[in-house]
Coordinates of C-alpha atoms in Angstrom, one line a residue:
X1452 CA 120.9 121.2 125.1
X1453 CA 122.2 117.4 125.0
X1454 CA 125.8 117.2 124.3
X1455 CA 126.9 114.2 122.1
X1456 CA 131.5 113.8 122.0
X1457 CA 132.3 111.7 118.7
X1458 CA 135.0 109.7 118.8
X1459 CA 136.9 107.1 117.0
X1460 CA 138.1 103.5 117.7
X1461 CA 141.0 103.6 114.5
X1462 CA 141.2 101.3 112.1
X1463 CA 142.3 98.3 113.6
X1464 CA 142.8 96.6 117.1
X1465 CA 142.9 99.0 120.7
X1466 CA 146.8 99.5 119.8
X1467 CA 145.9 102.3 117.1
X1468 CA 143.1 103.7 119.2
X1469 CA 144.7 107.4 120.5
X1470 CA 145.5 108.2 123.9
X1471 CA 142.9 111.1 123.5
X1472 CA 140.3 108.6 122.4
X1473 CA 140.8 106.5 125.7
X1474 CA 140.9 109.6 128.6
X1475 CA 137.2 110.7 126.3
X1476 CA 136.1 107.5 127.1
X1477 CA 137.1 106.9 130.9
X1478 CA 135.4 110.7 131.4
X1479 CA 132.1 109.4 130.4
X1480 CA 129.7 107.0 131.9
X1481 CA 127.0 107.0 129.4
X1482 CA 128.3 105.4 126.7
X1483 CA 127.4 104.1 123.1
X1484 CA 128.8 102.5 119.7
X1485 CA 128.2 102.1 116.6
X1486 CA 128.9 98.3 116.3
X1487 CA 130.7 96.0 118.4
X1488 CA 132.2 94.1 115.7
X1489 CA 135.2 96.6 115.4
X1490 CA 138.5 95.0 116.4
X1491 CA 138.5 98.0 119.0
X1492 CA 135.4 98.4 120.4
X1493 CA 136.7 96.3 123.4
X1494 CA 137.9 100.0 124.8
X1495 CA 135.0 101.0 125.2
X1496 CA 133.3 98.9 127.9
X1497 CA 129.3 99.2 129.3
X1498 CA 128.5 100.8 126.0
X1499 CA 125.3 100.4 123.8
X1500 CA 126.2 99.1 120.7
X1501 CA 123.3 99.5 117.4
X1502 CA 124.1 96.2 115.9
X1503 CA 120.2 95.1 115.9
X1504 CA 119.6 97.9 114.2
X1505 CA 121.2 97.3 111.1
X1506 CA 120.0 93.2 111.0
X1507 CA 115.8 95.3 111.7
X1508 CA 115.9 98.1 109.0
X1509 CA 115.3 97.8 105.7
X1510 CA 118.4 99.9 104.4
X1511 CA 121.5 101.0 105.5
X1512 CA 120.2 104.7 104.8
X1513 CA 117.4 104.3 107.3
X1514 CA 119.6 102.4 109.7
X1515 CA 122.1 105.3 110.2
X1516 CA 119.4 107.9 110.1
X1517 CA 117.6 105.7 113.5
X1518 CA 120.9 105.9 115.2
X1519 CA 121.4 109.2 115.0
X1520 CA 117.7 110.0 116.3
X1521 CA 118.3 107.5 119.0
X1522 CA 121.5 109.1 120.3
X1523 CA 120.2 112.7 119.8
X1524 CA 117.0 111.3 121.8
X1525 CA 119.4 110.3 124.9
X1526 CA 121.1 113.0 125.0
X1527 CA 117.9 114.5 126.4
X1528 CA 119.1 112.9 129.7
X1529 CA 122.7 114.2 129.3
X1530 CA 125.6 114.4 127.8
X1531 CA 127.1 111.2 126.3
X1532 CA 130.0 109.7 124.4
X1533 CA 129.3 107.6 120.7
X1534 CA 132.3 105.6 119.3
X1535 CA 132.8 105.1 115.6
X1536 CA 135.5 102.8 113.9
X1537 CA 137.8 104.5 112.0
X1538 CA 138.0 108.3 112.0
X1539 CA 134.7 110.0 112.8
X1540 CA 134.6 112.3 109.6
X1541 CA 135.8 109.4 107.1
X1542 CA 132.9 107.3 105.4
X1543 CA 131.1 107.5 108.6
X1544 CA 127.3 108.4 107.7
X1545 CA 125.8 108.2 111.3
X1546 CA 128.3 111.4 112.1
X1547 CA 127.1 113.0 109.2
X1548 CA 123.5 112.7 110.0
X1549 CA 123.9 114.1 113.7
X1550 CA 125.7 116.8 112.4
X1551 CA 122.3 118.0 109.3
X1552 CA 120.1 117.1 112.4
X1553 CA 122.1 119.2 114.8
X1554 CA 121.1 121.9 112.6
X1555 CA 117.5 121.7 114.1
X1556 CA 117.0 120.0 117.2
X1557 CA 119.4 121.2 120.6
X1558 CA 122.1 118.8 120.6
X1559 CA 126.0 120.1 120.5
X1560 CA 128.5 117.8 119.0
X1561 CA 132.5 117.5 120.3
X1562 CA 133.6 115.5 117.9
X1563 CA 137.3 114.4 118.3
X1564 CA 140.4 113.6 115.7
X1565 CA 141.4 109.4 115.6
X1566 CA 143.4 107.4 112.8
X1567 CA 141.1 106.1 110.2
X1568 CA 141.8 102.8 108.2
X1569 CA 143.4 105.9 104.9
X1570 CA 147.2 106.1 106.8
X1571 CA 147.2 102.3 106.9
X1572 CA 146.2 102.1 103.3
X1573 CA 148.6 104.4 101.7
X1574 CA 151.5 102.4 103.3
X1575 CA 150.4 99.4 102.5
X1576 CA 149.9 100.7 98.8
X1577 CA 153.5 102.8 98.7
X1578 CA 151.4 105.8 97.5
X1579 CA 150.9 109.3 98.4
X1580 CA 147.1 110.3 97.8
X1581 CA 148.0 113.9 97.1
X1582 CA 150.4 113.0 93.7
X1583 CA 147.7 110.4 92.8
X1584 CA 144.8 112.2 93.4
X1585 CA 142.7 109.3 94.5
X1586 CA 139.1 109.6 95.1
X1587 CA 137.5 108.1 98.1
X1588 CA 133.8 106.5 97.3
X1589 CA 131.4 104.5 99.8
X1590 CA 131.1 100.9 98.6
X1591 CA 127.6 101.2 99.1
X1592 CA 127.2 103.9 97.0
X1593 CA 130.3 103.2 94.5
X1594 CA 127.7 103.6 91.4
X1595 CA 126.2 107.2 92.0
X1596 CA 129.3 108.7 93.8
X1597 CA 131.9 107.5 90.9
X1598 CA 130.1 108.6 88.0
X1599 CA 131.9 111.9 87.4
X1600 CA 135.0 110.7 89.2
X1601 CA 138.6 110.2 86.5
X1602 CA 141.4 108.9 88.7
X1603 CA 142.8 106.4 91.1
X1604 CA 139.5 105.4 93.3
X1605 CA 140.0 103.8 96.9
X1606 CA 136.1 101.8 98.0
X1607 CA 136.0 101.4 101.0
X1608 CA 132.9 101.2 104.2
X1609 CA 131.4 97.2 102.9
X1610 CA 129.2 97.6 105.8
X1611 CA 127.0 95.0 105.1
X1612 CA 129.2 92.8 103.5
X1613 CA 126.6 91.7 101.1
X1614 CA 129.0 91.4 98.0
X1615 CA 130.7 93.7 95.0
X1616 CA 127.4 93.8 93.3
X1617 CA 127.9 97.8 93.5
X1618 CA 131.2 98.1 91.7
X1619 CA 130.5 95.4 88.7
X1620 CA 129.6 98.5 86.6
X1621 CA 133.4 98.1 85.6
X1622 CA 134.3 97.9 82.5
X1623 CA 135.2 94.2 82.8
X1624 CA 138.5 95.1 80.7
X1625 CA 140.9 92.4 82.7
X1626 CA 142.6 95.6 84.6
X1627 CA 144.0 94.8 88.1
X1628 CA 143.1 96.3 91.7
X1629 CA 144.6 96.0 95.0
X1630 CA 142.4 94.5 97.8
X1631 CA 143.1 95.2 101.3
X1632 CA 141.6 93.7 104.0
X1633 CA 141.8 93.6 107.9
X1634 CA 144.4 96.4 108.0
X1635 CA 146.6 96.2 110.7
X1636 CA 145.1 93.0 112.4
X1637 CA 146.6 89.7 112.5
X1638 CA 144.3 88.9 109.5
X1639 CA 145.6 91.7 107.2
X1640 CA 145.9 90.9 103.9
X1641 CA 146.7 93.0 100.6
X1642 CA 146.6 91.4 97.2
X1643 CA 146.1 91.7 93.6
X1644 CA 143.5 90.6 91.6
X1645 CA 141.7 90.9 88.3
X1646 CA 139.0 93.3 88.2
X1647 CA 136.7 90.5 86.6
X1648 CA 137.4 87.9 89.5
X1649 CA 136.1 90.4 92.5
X1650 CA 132.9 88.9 92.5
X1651 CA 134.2 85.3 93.1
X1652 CA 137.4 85.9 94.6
X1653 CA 137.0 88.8 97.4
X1654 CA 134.5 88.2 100.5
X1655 CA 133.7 92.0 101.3
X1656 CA 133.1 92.9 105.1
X1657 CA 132.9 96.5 107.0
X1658 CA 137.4 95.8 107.1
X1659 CA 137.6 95.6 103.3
X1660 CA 138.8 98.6 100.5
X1661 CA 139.4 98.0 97.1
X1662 CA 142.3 100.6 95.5
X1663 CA 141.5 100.8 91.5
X1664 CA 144.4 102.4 90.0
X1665 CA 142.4 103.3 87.1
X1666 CA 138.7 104.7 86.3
X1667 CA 136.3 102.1 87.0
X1668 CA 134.0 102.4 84.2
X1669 CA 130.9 103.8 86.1
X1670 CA 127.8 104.2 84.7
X1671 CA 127.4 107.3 83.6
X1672 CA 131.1 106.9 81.1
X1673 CA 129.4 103.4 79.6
X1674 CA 126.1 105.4 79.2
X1675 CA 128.3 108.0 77.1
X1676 CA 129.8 105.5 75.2
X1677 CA 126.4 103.7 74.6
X1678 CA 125.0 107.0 73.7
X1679 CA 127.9 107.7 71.3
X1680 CA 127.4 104.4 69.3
X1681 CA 123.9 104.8 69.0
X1682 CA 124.8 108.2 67.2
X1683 CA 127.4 106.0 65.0
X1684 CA 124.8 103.6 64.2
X1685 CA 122.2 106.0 63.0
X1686 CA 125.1 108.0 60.6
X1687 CA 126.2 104.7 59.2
X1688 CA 124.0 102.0 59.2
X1689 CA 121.0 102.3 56.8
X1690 CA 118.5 100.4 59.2
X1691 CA 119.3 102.4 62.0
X1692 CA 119.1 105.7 59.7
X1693 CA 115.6 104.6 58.6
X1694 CA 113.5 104.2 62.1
X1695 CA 111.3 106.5 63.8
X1696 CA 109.7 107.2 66.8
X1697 CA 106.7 105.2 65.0
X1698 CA 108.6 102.6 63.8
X1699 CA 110.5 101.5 66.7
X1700 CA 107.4 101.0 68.3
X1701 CA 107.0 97.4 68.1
X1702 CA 110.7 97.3 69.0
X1703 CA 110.3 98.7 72.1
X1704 CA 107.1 96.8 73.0
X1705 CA 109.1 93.5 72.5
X1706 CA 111.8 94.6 74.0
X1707 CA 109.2 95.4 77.2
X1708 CA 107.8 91.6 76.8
X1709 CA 110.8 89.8 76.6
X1710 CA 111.9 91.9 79.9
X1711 CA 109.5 90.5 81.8
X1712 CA 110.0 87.0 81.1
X1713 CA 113.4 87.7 82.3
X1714 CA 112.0 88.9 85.0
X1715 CA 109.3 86.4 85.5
X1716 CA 112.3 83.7 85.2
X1717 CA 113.1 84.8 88.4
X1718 CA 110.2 84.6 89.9
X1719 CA 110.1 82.5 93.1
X1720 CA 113.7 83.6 94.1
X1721 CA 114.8 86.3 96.6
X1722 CA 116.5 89.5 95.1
X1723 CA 119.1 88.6 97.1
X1724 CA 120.0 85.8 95.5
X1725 CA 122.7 85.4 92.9
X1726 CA 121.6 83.1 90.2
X1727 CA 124.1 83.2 86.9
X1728 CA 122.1 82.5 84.1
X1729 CA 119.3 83.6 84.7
X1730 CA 121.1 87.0 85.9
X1731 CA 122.7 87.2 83.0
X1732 CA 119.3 86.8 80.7
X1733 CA 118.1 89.6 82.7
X1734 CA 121.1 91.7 82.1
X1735 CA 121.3 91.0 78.2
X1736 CA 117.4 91.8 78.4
X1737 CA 118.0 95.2 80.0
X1738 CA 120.7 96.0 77.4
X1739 CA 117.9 95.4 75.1
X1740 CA 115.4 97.8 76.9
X1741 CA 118.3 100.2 77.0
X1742 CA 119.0 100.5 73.5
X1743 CA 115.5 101.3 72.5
X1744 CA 115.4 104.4 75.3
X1745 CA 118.3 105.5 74.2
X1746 CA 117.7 104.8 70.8
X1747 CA 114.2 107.9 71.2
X1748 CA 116.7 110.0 73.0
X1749 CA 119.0 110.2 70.1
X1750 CA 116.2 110.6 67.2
X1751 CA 114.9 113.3 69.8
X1752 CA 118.4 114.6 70.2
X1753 CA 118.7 115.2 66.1
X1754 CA 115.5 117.3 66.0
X1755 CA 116.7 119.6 68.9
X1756 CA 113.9 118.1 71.2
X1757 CA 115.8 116.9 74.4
X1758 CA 118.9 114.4 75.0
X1759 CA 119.5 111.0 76.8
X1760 CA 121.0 114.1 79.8
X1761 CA 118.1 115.6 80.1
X1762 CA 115.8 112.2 79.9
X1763 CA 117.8 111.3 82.8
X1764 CA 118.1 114.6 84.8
X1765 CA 114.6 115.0 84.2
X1766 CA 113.0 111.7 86.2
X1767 CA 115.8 112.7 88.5
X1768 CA 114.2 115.6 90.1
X1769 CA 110.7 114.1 89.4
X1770 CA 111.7 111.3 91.8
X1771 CA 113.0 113.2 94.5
X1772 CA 110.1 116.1 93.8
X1773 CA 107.9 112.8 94.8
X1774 CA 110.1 111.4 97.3
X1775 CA 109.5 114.8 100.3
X1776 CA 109.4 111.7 102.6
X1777 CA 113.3 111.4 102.2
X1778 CA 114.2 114.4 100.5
X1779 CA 112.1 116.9 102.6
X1780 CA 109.9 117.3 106.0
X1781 CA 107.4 114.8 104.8
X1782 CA 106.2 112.1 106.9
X1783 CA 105.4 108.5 105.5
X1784 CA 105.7 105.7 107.6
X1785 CA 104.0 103.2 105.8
X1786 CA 103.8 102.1 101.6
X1787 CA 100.2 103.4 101.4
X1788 CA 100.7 107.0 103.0
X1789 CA 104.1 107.0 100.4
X1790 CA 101.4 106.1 97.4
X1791 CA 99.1 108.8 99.0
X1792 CA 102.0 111.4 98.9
X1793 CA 102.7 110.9 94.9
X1794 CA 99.3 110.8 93.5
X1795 CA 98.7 113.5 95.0
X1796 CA 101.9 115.2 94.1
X1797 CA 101.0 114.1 90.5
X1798 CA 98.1 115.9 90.2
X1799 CA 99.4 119.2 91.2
X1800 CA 102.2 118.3 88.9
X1801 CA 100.0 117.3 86.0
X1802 CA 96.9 120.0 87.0
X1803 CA 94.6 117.2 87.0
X1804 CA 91.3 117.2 88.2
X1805 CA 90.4 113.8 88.3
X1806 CA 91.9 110.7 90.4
X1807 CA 91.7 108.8 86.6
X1808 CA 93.3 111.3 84.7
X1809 CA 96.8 110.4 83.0
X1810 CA 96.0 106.8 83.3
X1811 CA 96.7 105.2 80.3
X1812 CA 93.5 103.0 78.4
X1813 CA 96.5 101.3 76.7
X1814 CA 97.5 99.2 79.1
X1815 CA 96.5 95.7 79.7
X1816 CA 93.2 94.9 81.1
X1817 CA 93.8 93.8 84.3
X1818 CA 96.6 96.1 84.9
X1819 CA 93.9 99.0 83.6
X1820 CA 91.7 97.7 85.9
X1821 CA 94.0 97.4 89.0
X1822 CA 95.0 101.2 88.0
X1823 CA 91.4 102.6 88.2
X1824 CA 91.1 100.8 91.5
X1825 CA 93.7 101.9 93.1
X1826 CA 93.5 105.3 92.4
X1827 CA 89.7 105.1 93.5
X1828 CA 91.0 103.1 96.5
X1829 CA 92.6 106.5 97.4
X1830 CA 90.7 108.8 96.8
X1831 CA 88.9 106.8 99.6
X1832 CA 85.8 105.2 97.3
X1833 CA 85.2 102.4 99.5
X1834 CA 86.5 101.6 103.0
X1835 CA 90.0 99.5 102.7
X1836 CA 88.1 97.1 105.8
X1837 CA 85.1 96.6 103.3
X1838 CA 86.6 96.0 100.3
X1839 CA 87.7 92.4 99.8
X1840 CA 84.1 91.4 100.9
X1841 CA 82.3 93.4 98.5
X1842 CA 85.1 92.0 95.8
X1843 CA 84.1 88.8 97.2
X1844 CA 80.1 89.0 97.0
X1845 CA 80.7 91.3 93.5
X1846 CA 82.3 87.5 92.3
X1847 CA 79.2 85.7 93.7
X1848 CA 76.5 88.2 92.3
X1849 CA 77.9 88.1 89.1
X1850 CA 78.1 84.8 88.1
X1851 CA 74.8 84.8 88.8
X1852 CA 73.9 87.2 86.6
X1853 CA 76.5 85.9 84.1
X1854 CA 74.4 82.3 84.0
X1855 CA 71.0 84.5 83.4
X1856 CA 72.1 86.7 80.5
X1857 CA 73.9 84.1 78.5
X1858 CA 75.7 85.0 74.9
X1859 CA 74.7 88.3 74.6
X1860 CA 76.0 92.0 75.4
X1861 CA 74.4 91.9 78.6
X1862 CA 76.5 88.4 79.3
X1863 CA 79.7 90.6 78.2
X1864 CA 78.7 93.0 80.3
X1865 CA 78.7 91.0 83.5
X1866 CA 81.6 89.1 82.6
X1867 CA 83.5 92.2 82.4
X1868 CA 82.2 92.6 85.9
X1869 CA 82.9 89.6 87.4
X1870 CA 86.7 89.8 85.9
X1871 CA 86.9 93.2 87.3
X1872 CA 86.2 91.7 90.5
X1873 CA 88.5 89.6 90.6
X1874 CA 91.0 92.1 90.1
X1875 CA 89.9 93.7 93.7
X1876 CA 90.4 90.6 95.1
X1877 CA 93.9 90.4 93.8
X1878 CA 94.2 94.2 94.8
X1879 CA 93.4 93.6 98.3
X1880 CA 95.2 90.4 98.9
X1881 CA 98.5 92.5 97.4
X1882 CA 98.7 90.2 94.4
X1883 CA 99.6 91.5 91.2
X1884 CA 96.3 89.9 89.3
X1885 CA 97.9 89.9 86.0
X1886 CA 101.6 87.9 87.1
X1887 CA 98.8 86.1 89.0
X1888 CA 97.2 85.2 85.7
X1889 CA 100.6 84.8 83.7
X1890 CA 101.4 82.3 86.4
X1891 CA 97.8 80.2 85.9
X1892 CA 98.3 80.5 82.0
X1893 CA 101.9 79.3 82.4
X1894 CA 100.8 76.3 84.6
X1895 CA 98.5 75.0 82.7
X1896 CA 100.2 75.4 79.4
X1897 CA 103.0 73.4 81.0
X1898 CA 100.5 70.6 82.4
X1899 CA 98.9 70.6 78.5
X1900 CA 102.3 69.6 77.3
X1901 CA 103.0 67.1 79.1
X1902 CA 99.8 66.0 78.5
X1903 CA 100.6 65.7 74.8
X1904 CA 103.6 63.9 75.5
X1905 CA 102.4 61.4 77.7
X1906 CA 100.1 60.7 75.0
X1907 CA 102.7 60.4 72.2
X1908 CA 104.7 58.0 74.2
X1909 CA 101.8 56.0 74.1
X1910 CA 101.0 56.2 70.6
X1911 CA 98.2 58.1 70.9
X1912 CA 97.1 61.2 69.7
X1913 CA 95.5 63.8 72.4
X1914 CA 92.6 65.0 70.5
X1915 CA 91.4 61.1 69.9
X1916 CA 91.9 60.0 73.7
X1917 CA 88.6 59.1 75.4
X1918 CA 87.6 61.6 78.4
X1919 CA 88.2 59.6 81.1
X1920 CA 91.3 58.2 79.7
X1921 CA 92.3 62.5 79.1
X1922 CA 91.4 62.9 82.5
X1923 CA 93.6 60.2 84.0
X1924 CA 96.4 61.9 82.0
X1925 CA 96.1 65.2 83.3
X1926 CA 95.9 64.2 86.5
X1927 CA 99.3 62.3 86.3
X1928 CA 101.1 65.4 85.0
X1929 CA 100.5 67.0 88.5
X1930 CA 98.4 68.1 91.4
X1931 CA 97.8 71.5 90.7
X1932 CA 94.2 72.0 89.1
X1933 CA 90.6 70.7 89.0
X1934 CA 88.8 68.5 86.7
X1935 CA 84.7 69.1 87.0
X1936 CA 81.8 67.7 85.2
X1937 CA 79.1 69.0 83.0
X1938 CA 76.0 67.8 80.9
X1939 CA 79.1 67.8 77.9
X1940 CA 81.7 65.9 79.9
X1941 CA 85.0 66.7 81.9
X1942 CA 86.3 70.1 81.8
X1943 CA 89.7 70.6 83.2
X1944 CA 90.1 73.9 85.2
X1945 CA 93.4 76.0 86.4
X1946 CA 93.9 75.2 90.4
X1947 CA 96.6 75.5 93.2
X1948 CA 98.8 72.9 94.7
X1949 CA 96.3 72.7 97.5
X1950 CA 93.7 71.6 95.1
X1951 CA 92.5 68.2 95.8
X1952 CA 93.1 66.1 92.9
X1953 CA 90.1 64.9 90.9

């Protein structure tokens, strides 16, 4: 049995590190840390430090969770020592995880008592936790862990220092909080600041907490309150009183549409990145969305039926009933296998006895089509090697076919064909044919209008311009599509920006 000794570095520079701490570390020569960005990890010399690992996983979650296999792999080889800043109990995650995995695999833990950054903040704040009763929540996990909490709140643990996009559930209500940063360095600083200024006032990094005096208006209170006006709205207002399930059909599938151009607004941008109005549109769009789900809830909530609770509670456990990967002994280590994994789950869920079942017919074409695909895809129909070259010669064979059968059904037929086709393509090139065909539709409808307008700045109206002179003027509003010839005349095709003009 390996034998991994915890200890920690304090919250500060290698004066607040205990004496403890420092004879642990001079008794071990194998010797590891966390990250070597902590004021004090200068103690703790010839040590690995997981840095890289962080800046190569995809989450935080799976970063902590490859440390602690990593150190509970090398302590195969003997027994060695793993430094963490702060105290090695408070808001430390990688501790946490070798002490769950502990419970499985032959690895003994020692881990030792330090100072964490929590005496340096209640000095600095003149408060005693106890009387207050403050809650402490993980910044990056300030939404989900603060939802049932009701008094003072200290977030702390920005370890990726990626913003205070986790705590703008607030209520936006002007209140102020106390920001402390750097605690105990030569950098430390503590002030005041509105709760609506965080996001452009406070740089977060691994030394920052934010002390709310107050509830922070997470989401599960504003979901209450949302819930409660809807249930105002239908006792008072006589529109609200009036809808249905039926009739707010429409609603929602507006609602769903104007979503996605929010969404499609974005497109082209990393999720990463913060852009103000169109963030907003999406926001106010999601509101939207909101209302209408909450809005079935609450008719379904009148009839006895089921609440917004149980809406929630029940995807919940579906999600993590679909999720064994994380939540149980599951192994996925790729997106397929993770697909794999739920549609099979779903059909022990839903008793189904076909790969098609539960799909829905209402859907869009092309996402119907990308649908049935996939879930012939794997149930293992065709081999994923083979697959874009059949879509490819399925394109070629049917436009033949579509040239020989004309007008008729048999023309529809291999139309549908061909289209369907094209949607493998898409499928196996990982492109989402129908944002792929939004995006084509979009193009060209912009390149149409400016079309029109070039031609109304010269006088002209676009339905009498001659064909080459219509063709010039399609090629001056940009690069991006093809102009061919028939028996008829030009036609003017849909292209890429690597289409050669003309």
């Amino acid at each position: 049995m390996g034998r991994i000794t915890v200890v920690g570095l304090g919250p500060a520079g290698p004066e607040l590190v205990t004496a403890e701490t420092l004879a642990v570390i001079a008794a071990h020569d194998r010797r590891f840390v966390r990250t070597a960005r902590h004021p004090s990890a200068e103690v703790v010399s010839d040590a690995v430090a997981f840095d890289h690992v962080y800046e190569t996983e995809q989450s935080v979650l799976a970063a902590d969770e490859t440390i602690a296999n990593r150190l509970i792999e090398a302590s195969g080889d003997g027994d060695l020592l793993y430094a963490v800043p702060g105290s090695p109990l408070v808001l430390e995650p990688t501790v946490e995880r070798l002490r769950t995995a502990g419970d499985s695999k032959p690895v003994e833990l020692n881990i030792r008592p330090a100072l964490s950054f929590l005496e340096l903040a209640w000095v600095r704040l003149g408060i005693d936790p106890m009387e207050k009763c403050v809650g402490l929540i993980d910044g990056e996990r300030f939404a989900a862990e603060a939802a049932s909490r009701v008094g003072p709140l200290l977030v702390a643990n920005w370890r990726r220092g990626h913003g205070l996009a986790p705590v703008e559930s607030g209520p936006g209500d002007g209140r102020r909080v106390v920001v402390l940063q750097s605690l105990g360095l030569a950098a430390e600083a503590v002030f005041e600041v509105s709760w609506d200024d965080l996001k452009d006032s406070v740089d977060t990094d691994h030394l920052t907490s934010i002390y709310v005096p107050g509830q922070a208006g997470p989401a599960s209170a504003e979901l209450a309150r949302f819930d409660e006006l809807v249930r105002v709205l239908r006792q008072r207002c006589p529109w609200d009183r009036q809808q249905t399930h039926a009739s707010l059909r429409r609603h929602l599938l507006s609602e769903v549409h104007e979503t996605l151009e929010a969404l499609d607004a974005r497109a082209g941008h990393s999720d990463s990145e913060i852009m103000d109005e169109i963030d907003d549109l999406l926001e106010e769009e999601l509101g939207d969305l909101l209302f209408q789900i909450v809005f079935h809830a609450r008719l379904a909530t009148e009839r006895g039926a089921f609440t917004l609770a149980g809406v929630a509670r029940r995807v919940h456990d579906k999600l993590v009933a679909r999720h064994p990967h994380v939540f149980g002994d599951v192994e996925a280590t790729d997106t397929e296998s993770v697909l794999a994994n739920w549609e099979a789950i779903k059909r022990v869920e839903k008793n189904r006895s076909s790969a098609m079942d539960g799909l829905p017919g209402s859907l869009p074409a092309l996402l119907w089509a990308l649908g049935v695909q996939k879930r012939a895809a794997s149930a293992g129909l065709a081999p994923a090697a083979d697959e874009l070259e059949l879509a490819c010669t399925d394109i070629s064979d049917a436009l033949v076919r579509l040239r020989a059968a004309g007008n008729g059904s048999d023309g529809e037929a291999e139309l549908g064909a061909l289209l369907f086709s094209a949607v493998q393509v898409a499928r196996r090139l990982s492109h989402d044919p129908e944002a792929a065909l939004r995006a084509a539709v979009r193009s060209f409808e912009q390149r149409f209008r400016g079309m029109e307008d070039l031609a109304r700045a010269g006088g002209l109206d676009l339905a009498s311009v001659p064909d080459q002179q219509r063709v010039e003027l399609w090629r001056r509003c940009g690069p991006s599509a093809r102009v061919t010839r028939t028996g008829r005349g030009p036609v003017i095709l849909p292209g890429t920006l690597t289409d050669a003009r003309g």
